[in-house]
GROMACS .gro file of C-alpha atoms in nm:
model
  336
    1MET     CA    1   1.715   3.249   2.128
    2CYS     CA    2   1.450   3.334   1.839
    3SER     CA    3   1.600   3.038   1.629
    4ALA     CA    4   1.539   2.799   1.938
    5LYS     CA    5   1.171   2.924   2.024
    6ARG     CA    6   1.109   2.906   1.628
    7ARG     CA    7   1.241   2.535   1.629
    8GLY     CA    8   1.029   2.477   1.925
    9ALA     CA    9   0.729   2.617   1.784
   10ALA     CA   10   0.791   2.385   1.501
   11GLU     CA   11   0.829   2.105   1.685
   12MET     CA   12   0.511   2.144   1.855
   13VAL     CA   13   0.336   2.163   1.540
   14LEU     CA   14   0.517   1.837   1.406
   15ALA     CA   15   0.428   1.676   1.740
   16ALA     CA   16   0.050   1.775   1.680
   17PRO     CA   17  -0.227   1.570   1.583
   18PRO     CA   18  -0.320   1.609   1.212
   19LEU     CA   19  -0.649   1.824   1.215
   20THR     CA   20  -0.867   1.550   1.037
   21GLN     CA   21  -0.807   1.334   1.333
   22VAL     CA   22  -0.868   1.556   1.632
   23GLY     CA   23  -1.197   1.530   1.744
   24ARG     CA   24  -1.181   1.181   1.545
   25MET     CA   25  -1.303   0.982   1.854
   26ALA     CA   26  -1.550   1.211   1.949
   27ARG     CA   27  -1.723   1.187   1.637
   28LEU     CA   28  -1.711   0.792   1.626
   29GLN     CA   29  -1.875   0.796   1.973
   30ARG     CA   30  -2.166   0.962   1.873
   31LEU     CA   31  -2.215   0.712   1.585
   32ARG     CA   32  -2.123   0.443   1.826
   33ARG     CA   33  -2.467   0.589   2.032
   34ALA     CA   34  -2.644   0.572   1.755
   35THR     CA   35  -2.590   0.257   1.637
   36GLN     CA   36  -2.673   0.094   1.979
   37LEU     CA   37  -3.016   0.280   1.975
   38GLY     CA   38  -3.104   0.156   1.677
   39PHE     CA   39  -2.993  -0.204   1.749
   40PHE     CA   40  -3.200  -0.162   2.091
   41ALA     CA   41  -3.543  -0.061   1.865
   42LEU     CA   42  -3.451  -0.347   1.671
   43PHE     CA   43  -3.429  -0.591   1.957
   44LEU     CA   44  -3.752  -0.466   2.077
   45LEU     CA   45  -3.935  -0.441   1.748
   46ALA     CA   46  -3.813  -0.775   1.560
   47PRO     CA   47  -4.057  -1.006   1.692
   48ALA     CA   48  -4.351  -0.776   1.599
   49LEU     CA   49  -4.233  -0.733   1.313
   50ASN     CA   50  -4.154  -1.079   1.243
   51LEU     CA   51  -3.801  -1.003   1.168
   52LEU     CA   52  -3.676  -1.320   1.397
   53ARG     CA   53  -3.886  -1.494   1.648
   54PHE     CA   54  -3.986  -1.843   1.685
   55ASP     CA   55  -4.375  -1.912   1.737
   56LEU     CA   56  -4.409  -2.201   1.992
   57GLY     CA   57  -4.765  -2.218   1.978
   58GLU     CA   58  -4.696  -2.298   1.578
   59THR     CA   59  -4.367  -2.445   1.614
   60GLN     CA   60  -4.338  -2.203   1.334
   61LEU     CA   61  -3.939  -1.968   1.285
   62TRP     CA   62  -4.026  -1.601   1.115
   63PHE     CA   63  -3.718  -1.437   0.973
   64LEU     CA   64  -3.733  -1.138   0.782
   65GLY     CA   65  -4.090  -1.157   0.762
   66PHE     CA   66  -4.130  -1.501   0.583
   67ARG     CA   67  -4.183  -1.845   0.769
   68TRP     CA   68  -3.932  -2.041   0.773
   69SER     CA   69  -3.972  -2.373   0.715
   70LEU     CA   70  -3.700  -2.708   0.725
   71GLY     CA   71  -3.943  -2.929   0.513
   72ILE     CA   72  -4.038  -3.160   0.821
   73ASP     CA   73  -4.379  -3.072   0.758
   74ALA     CA   74  -4.387  -3.146   0.425
   75PHE     CA   75  -4.203  -3.464   0.481
   76VAL     CA   76  -4.468  -3.568   0.752
   77ARG     CA   77  -4.752  -3.503   0.497
   78GLY     CA   78  -4.568  -3.735   0.238
   79GLU     CA   79  -4.495  -3.423  -0.017
   80ILE     CA   80  -4.124  -3.506  -0.008
   81SER     CA   81  -3.916  -3.771   0.020
   82ALA     CA   82  -3.663  -3.835   0.306
   83ASN     CA   83  -3.399  -3.736   0.110
   84GLU     CA   84  -3.542  -3.420   0.010
   85ALA     CA   85  -3.619  -3.348   0.396
   86ALA     CA   86  -3.286  -3.401   0.481
   87ALA     CA   87  -3.147  -3.169   0.231
   88SER     CA   88  -3.400  -2.918   0.314
   89ILE     CA   89  -3.279  -2.920   0.699
   90LEU     CA   90  -2.913  -2.910   0.557
   91LEU     CA   91  -2.959  -2.613   0.342
   92ARG     CA   92  -3.218  -2.413   0.529
   93GLY     CA   93  -3.123  -2.479   0.874
   94ILE     CA   94  -2.759  -2.641   0.950
   95LEU     CA   95  -2.571  -2.422   0.674
   96PRO     CA   96  -2.678  -2.100   0.767
   97ALA     CA   97  -2.680  -2.137   1.094
   98LEU     CA   98  -2.320  -2.261   1.052
   99LEU     CA   99  -2.225  -1.943   0.824
  100PHE     CA  100  -2.373  -1.702   1.078
  101VAL     CA  101  -2.161  -1.854   1.356
  102ALA     CA  102  -1.850  -1.819   1.127
  103GLY     CA  103  -1.920  -1.488   0.989
  104PHE     CA  104  -1.980  -1.335   1.397
  105MET     CA  105  -1.654  -1.525   1.462
  106THR     CA  106  -1.453  -1.403   1.191
  107VAL     CA  107  -1.581  -1.018   1.295
  108ALA     CA  108  -1.459  -1.110   1.660
  109TRP     CA  109  -1.132  -1.270   1.513
  110ARG     CA  110  -1.035  -0.981   1.333
  111HIS     CA  111  -1.176  -0.675   1.616
  112GLY     CA  112  -1.309  -0.833   1.920
  113ARG     CA  113  -1.601  -0.789   2.116
  114ILE     CA  114  -1.677  -0.528   1.884
  115TYR     CA  115  -2.073  -0.665   1.878
  116CYS     CA  116  -2.090  -0.572   2.256
  117GLY     CA  117  -1.901  -0.232   2.236
  118TRP     CA  118  -2.169  -0.132   1.923
  119LEU     CA  119  -2.480  -0.333   1.904
  120CYS     CA  120  -2.521  -0.507   2.233
  121PRO     CA  121  -2.876  -0.401   2.418
  122HIS     CA  122  -2.740  -0.523   2.715
  123PHE     CA  123  -2.445  -0.302   2.730
  124SER     CA  124  -2.629  -0.005   2.626
  125LEU     CA  125  -2.830  -0.036   2.936
  126VAL     CA  126  -2.505  -0.084   3.112
  127GLU     CA  127  -2.347   0.231   3.015
  128THR     CA  128  -2.710   0.393   3.070
  129LEU     CA  129  -2.749   0.295   3.438
  130ASN     CA  130  -2.352   0.347   3.497
  131ASP     CA  131  -2.444   0.722   3.431
  132LEU     CA  132  -2.731   0.701   3.620
  133LEU     CA  133  -2.569   0.562   3.920
  134HIS     CA  134  -2.318   0.838   3.919
  135ARG     CA  135  -2.553   1.129   3.930
  136ALA     CA  136  -2.661   0.971   4.253
  137THR     CA  137  -2.362   0.822   4.397
  138GLY     CA  138  -2.074   0.927   4.225
  139ARG     CA  139  -1.984   0.570   4.169
  140PHE     CA  140  -2.067   0.366   3.866
  141SER     CA  141  -2.127   0.069   4.048
  142LEU     CA  142  -2.208  -0.040   4.369
  143TRP     CA  143  -1.902  -0.186   4.445
  144ASP     CA  144  -1.675   0.064   4.366
  145ARG     CA  145  -1.486   0.148   4.637
  146GLN     CA  146  -1.441   0.489   4.589
  147ALA     CA  147  -1.612   0.772   4.408
  148THR     CA  148  -1.554   0.871   4.074
  149ALA     CA  149  -1.514   1.260   4.029
  150LYS     CA  150  -1.638   1.437   3.717
  151THR     CA  151  -1.614   1.856   3.635
  152GLY     CA  152  -1.937   1.999   3.731
  153ARG     CA  153  -2.106   1.687   3.841
  154SER     CA  154  -2.165   1.638   4.222
  155PRO     CA  155  -2.367   1.312   4.365
  156GLN     CA  156  -2.741   1.409   4.429
  157ARG     CA  157  -2.983   1.163   4.603
  158ARG     CA  158  -3.289   1.278   4.358
  159TRP     CA  159  -3.112   1.034   4.094
  160TRP     CA  160  -3.149   0.721   4.320
  161PRO     CA  161  -3.508   0.670   4.214
  162LEU     CA  162  -3.476   0.703   3.870
  163PHE     CA  163  -3.169   0.497   3.859
  164LEU     CA  164  -3.378   0.213   4.065
  165ILE     CA  165  -3.680   0.249   3.864
  166SER     CA  166  -3.485   0.233   3.510
  167CYS     CA  167  -3.335  -0.118   3.679
  168LEU     CA  168  -3.713  -0.226   3.718
  169PHE     CA  169  -3.834  -0.079   3.383
  170PHE     CA  170  -3.584  -0.258   3.148
  171GLY     CA  171  -3.555  -0.585   3.353
  172PHE     CA  172  -3.919  -0.634   3.325
  173LEU     CA  173  -3.918  -0.507   2.962
  174TRP     CA  174  -3.615  -0.771   2.896
  175SER     CA  175  -3.839  -1.025   3.013
  176ILE     CA  176  -4.160  -0.980   2.825
  177THR     CA  177  -3.964  -0.852   2.498
  178LEU     CA  178  -3.764  -1.249   2.536
  179LEU     CA  179  -4.153  -1.397   2.603
  180THR     CA  180  -4.255  -1.221   2.250
  181TYR     CA  181  -3.991  -1.416   2.082
  182LEU     CA  182  -4.157  -1.723   2.161
  183LEU     CA  183  -4.497  -1.634   2.147
  184PRO     CA  184  -4.693  -1.399   1.910
  185PRO     CA  185  -4.616  -1.022   2.036
  186ALA     CA  186  -4.986  -0.924   1.977
  187LEU     CA  187  -5.114  -1.187   2.237
  188ILE     CA  188  -4.824  -1.090   2.485
  189TRP     CA  189  -4.882  -0.738   2.502
  190GLY     CA  190  -5.269  -0.751   2.458
  191ASN     CA  191  -5.289  -1.041   2.728
  192LEU     CA  192  -5.042  -0.774   2.960
  193PHE     CA  193  -5.290  -0.493   2.918
  194SER     CA  194  -5.602  -0.638   2.968
  195GLY     CA  195  -5.481  -0.827   3.242
  196THR     CA  196  -5.558  -1.187   3.143
  197LEU     CA  197  -5.222  -1.310   3.108
  198THR     CA  198  -5.207  -1.680   3.146
  199PRO     CA  199  -5.046  -1.839   3.493
  200ASN     CA  200  -4.711  -1.948   3.286
  201GLN     CA  201  -4.703  -1.625   3.101
  202ALA     CA  202  -4.712  -1.443   3.436
  203ARG     CA  203  -4.475  -1.660   3.609
  204PHE     CA  204  -4.207  -1.596   3.330
  205ILE     CA  205  -4.260  -1.249   3.322
  206VAL     CA  206  -4.254  -1.188   3.718
  207ILE     CA  207  -3.937  -1.419   3.772
  208ALA     CA  208  -3.732  -1.335   3.468
  209GLY     CA  209  -3.818  -0.979   3.504
  210ALA     CA  210  -3.689  -1.010   3.895
  211VAL     CA  211  -3.381  -1.180   3.739
  212PHE     CA  212  -3.301  -0.887   3.515
  213SER     CA  213  -3.381  -0.590   3.751
  214ALA     CA  214  -3.155  -0.730   4.029
  215GLU     CA  215  -2.868  -0.833   3.733
  216LEU     CA  216  -2.878  -0.461   3.602
  217LEU     CA  217  -2.886  -0.317   3.963
  218LEU     CA  218  -2.577  -0.545   4.138
  219ALA     CA  219  -2.394  -0.743   3.840
  220ARG     CA  220  -2.421  -0.586   3.509
  221HIS     CA  221  -2.044  -0.542   3.479
  222LEU     CA  222  -1.991  -0.896   3.593
  223PHE     CA  223  -2.242  -1.060   3.355
  224CYS     CA  224  -2.057  -0.871   3.076
  225ARG     CA  225  -1.721  -0.973   3.190
  226PHE     CA  226  -1.789  -1.354   3.329
  227GLY     CA  227  -2.127  -1.465   3.273
  228CYS     CA  228  -2.203  -1.372   2.888
  229ALA     CA  229  -2.148  -1.639   2.635
  230VAL     CA  230  -2.199  -1.459   2.362
  231GLY     CA  231  -1.898  -1.228   2.493
  232LEU     CA  232  -1.678  -1.472   2.597
  233PHE     CA  233  -1.636  -1.664   2.258
  234GLN     CA  234  -1.546  -1.344   2.107
  235SER     CA  235  -1.284  -1.286   2.356
  236LEU     CA  236  -1.149  -1.618   2.271
  237ALA     CA  237  -1.136  -1.550   1.907
  238TRP     CA  238  -0.991  -1.224   1.978
  239MET     CA  239  -0.720  -1.352   2.194
  240ALA     CA  240  -0.608  -1.618   1.960
  241ASN     CA  241  -0.507  -1.302   1.684
  242PRO     CA  242  -0.218  -1.109   1.725
  243ARG     CA  243  -0.299  -0.923   1.492
  244ALA     CA  244  -0.654  -0.847   1.593
  245LEU     CA  245  -0.779  -0.460   1.695
  246VAL     CA  246  -0.646  -0.392   2.007
  247VAL     CA  247  -0.590  -0.038   2.201
  248ALA     CA  248  -0.199   0.027   2.218
  249PHE     CA  249  -0.018   0.218   2.513
  250ALA     CA  250   0.283   0.453   2.401
  251ARG     CA  251   0.478   0.372   2.699
  252GLU     CA  252   0.759   0.575   2.583
  253ARG     CA  253   0.544   0.871   2.660
  254ALA     CA  254   0.410   0.752   2.999
  255ARG     CA  255   0.486   1.042   3.153
  256ASP     CA  256   0.227   1.233   2.966
  257CYS     CA  257  -0.051   1.044   3.137
  258ARG     CA  258   0.064   1.228   3.488
  259ASP     CA  259  -0.109   1.509   3.444
  260CYS     CA  260  -0.383   1.335   3.215
  261SER     CA  261  -0.722   1.507   3.292
  262THR     CA  262  -1.059   1.577   3.123
  263ALA     CA  263  -1.407   1.710   3.211
  264LYS     CA  264  -1.526   1.357   3.297
  265SER     CA  265  -1.188   1.267   3.496
  266PRO     CA  266  -1.061   1.589   3.640
  267GLU     CA  267  -0.838   1.388   3.858
  268GLY     CA  268  -0.644   1.240   3.607
  269ALA     CA  269  -0.649   0.871   3.477
  270ALA     CA  270  -0.907   0.944   3.231
  271CYS     CA  271  -0.858   0.633   3.006
  272ASP     CA  272  -0.935   0.443   3.349
  273THR     CA  273  -1.248   0.621   3.450
  274ALA     CA  274  -1.420   0.622   3.092
  275CYS     CA  275  -1.369   0.223   3.081
  276PRO     CA  276  -1.743   0.089   3.119
  277MET     CA  277  -1.597  -0.244   3.190
  278ARG     CA  278  -1.396  -0.137   3.486
  279LEU     CA  279  -1.042  -0.229   3.329
  280LYS     CA  280  -0.754  -0.059   3.297
  281PRO     CA  281  -0.689   0.036   2.923
  282ARG     CA  282  -0.315   0.081   2.931
  283ASN     CA  283  -0.248  -0.251   3.057
  284VAL     CA  284  -0.110  -0.566   2.801
  285LYS     CA  285  -0.381  -0.733   2.598
  286ARG     CA  286  -0.394  -1.064   2.843
  287LEU     CA  287  -0.532  -0.847   3.114
  288MET     CA  288  -0.782  -0.653   2.865
  289PHE     CA  289  -0.976  -1.014   2.794
  290SER     CA  290  -1.361  -0.859   2.825
  291CYS     CA  291  -1.251  -0.564   2.625
  292VAL     CA  292  -1.563  -0.450   2.458
  293GLN     CA  293  -1.354  -0.208   2.190
  294CYS     CA  294  -1.622   0.077   2.279
  295GLY     CA  295  -1.304   0.341   2.239
  296GLN     CA  296  -1.429   0.535   2.533
  297CYS     CA  297  -1.097   0.533   2.653
  298VAL     CA  298  -0.888   0.595   2.343
  299THR     CA  299  -1.168   0.901   2.307
  300GLU     CA  300  -1.098   1.047   2.654
  301CYS     CA  301  -0.721   0.983   2.569
  302GLU     CA  302  -0.759   1.220   2.250
  303THR     CA  303  -0.952   1.488   2.463
  304SER     CA  304  -0.688   1.522   2.708
  305HIS     CA  305  -0.365   1.549   2.485
  306ALA     CA  306  -0.566   1.764   2.212
  307PRO     CA  307  -0.526   2.076   2.416
  308ARG     CA  308  -0.144   2.048   2.466
  309GLY     CA  309  -0.112   1.958   2.076
  310ALA     CA  310   0.032   1.651   2.148
  311ASN     CA  311  -0.068   1.256   1.997
  312PRO     CA  312  -0.266   1.077   2.254
  313ASN     CA  313  -0.062   0.791   2.442
  314LEU     CA  314  -0.355   0.527   2.352
  315GLU     CA  315  -0.460   0.484   2.016
  316TRP     CA  316  -0.630   0.163   1.806
  317THR     CA  317  -0.433  -0.057   1.619
  318VAL     CA  318  -0.517  -0.327   1.370
  319GLY     CA  319  -0.300  -0.547   1.154
  320VAL     CA  320   0.091  -0.513   1.131
  321ASP     CA  321   0.122  -0.249   1.397
  322ALA     CA  322  -0.158  -0.495   1.652
  323LEU     CA  323   0.114  -0.772   1.569
  324ARG     CA  324   0.419  -0.524   1.658
  325GLU     CA  325   0.268  -0.438   1.984
  326THR     CA  326   0.175  -0.788   2.070
  327LEU     CA  327   0.499  -0.885   2.016
  328ARG     CA  328   0.668  -0.600   2.246
  329GLN     CA  329   0.405  -0.696   2.481
  330ARG     CA  330   0.556  -1.057   2.524
  331ARG     CA  331   0.918  -0.964   2.511
  332ALA     CA  332   0.817  -0.679   2.810
  333ASP     CA  333   0.670  -0.979   2.988
  334ASN     CA  334   0.922  -1.250   2.898
  335GLY     CA  335   1.188  -0.946   3.045
  336ARG     CA  336   1.018  -0.930   3.379
   0.00000   0.00000   0.00000
C-alpha cells in the first residue's frame, strides 16, 4: 500500500506543470495590459508629437517628427523631372506602404490577430467597458442572456453611471483624437477649450462622438468580430496558415473541465467566461475566426489546473504542434 501511495505521489509530481511555468500566463497578462496601455497612450499622443498625422490644411504627412514628402511639390515647382518625381513617389510612398502591409500581414499569418489582443486601442476599451458593465449588471454585454458570476462580486447599480460616462467620454475622446490626425492638434484642442470650434470641426466631433459612444455602449464586440477590416484581414491570413499560433485543447482530458472553476468563474467553464470576444475557446480553429490571441482563456485554464498539480487543457501551440492540432481537428470533422 505504501508503494502504491509513493507511485501515486510520483505520478502527480510528473504530471504537474514545471514550477517555472506556473503563473507564466498570469505574468504574460500583466505584460499584455502594459503594452495595451502604452499603445493607447501612443495613439492619443502621436498627432501632438508629429509621430503620425496628415495635415489637411498643408496637405502634409508627418512621420516620426519629420515632414514626409513624395516630391510632388518639387515637381510642380520645376525643381525635379517627371522621372525623378515618379521614383520619389515609388520609393517614398508606394514601397513603404507595401512593406508595412506585407510585414503586418506576415505577423498575422504567423500569430493571428495579435495586434487586436495586444495593442489595439479599441480592444483595450472593449475589455475595460466589459468589466465596468459586469460590475453594474453581472453581464459582459447588454446582449448577454444570463449573468456571469464572479467570486466576491455582485452587480451594483452604482456602477451604471461610470459605465455610461465612460462610453460617452471615450467615444468623444476618440472623435477628437481622430480629428487631430487630420488637423493640427494644438488648433483643435485650443478651439475646443476656448469654445471657438468651426462649424465643420464641431459637426465632426458631435456626429463621430455620438457614433463611437453608441458603438462602445451597444456593439463593441460586434464591431470587433464583424466590422473591423483590420481584424478581418488578420483573421483571413491566420486561417490560411495551418502552422499559425492557435489555442489547442487536450480533448483526451476533457473530463477535467467538468470541475473547472476560478475566482473569475466559480460556476465552471472558466475559459468561456474569460474570452472577451464571447467565443468558446475549446472549439476548433475554424469556429475561432475572430480570436484575438489575448490568451485569457489559457490563463484561466492554467489558474484552474495549477492547484491540482495538473497541466492545463488549453495551451498555445505554433509551428509543427499547431499543424498537428489542425490536422487532428480536420480528422475529427471528417469523422462526423
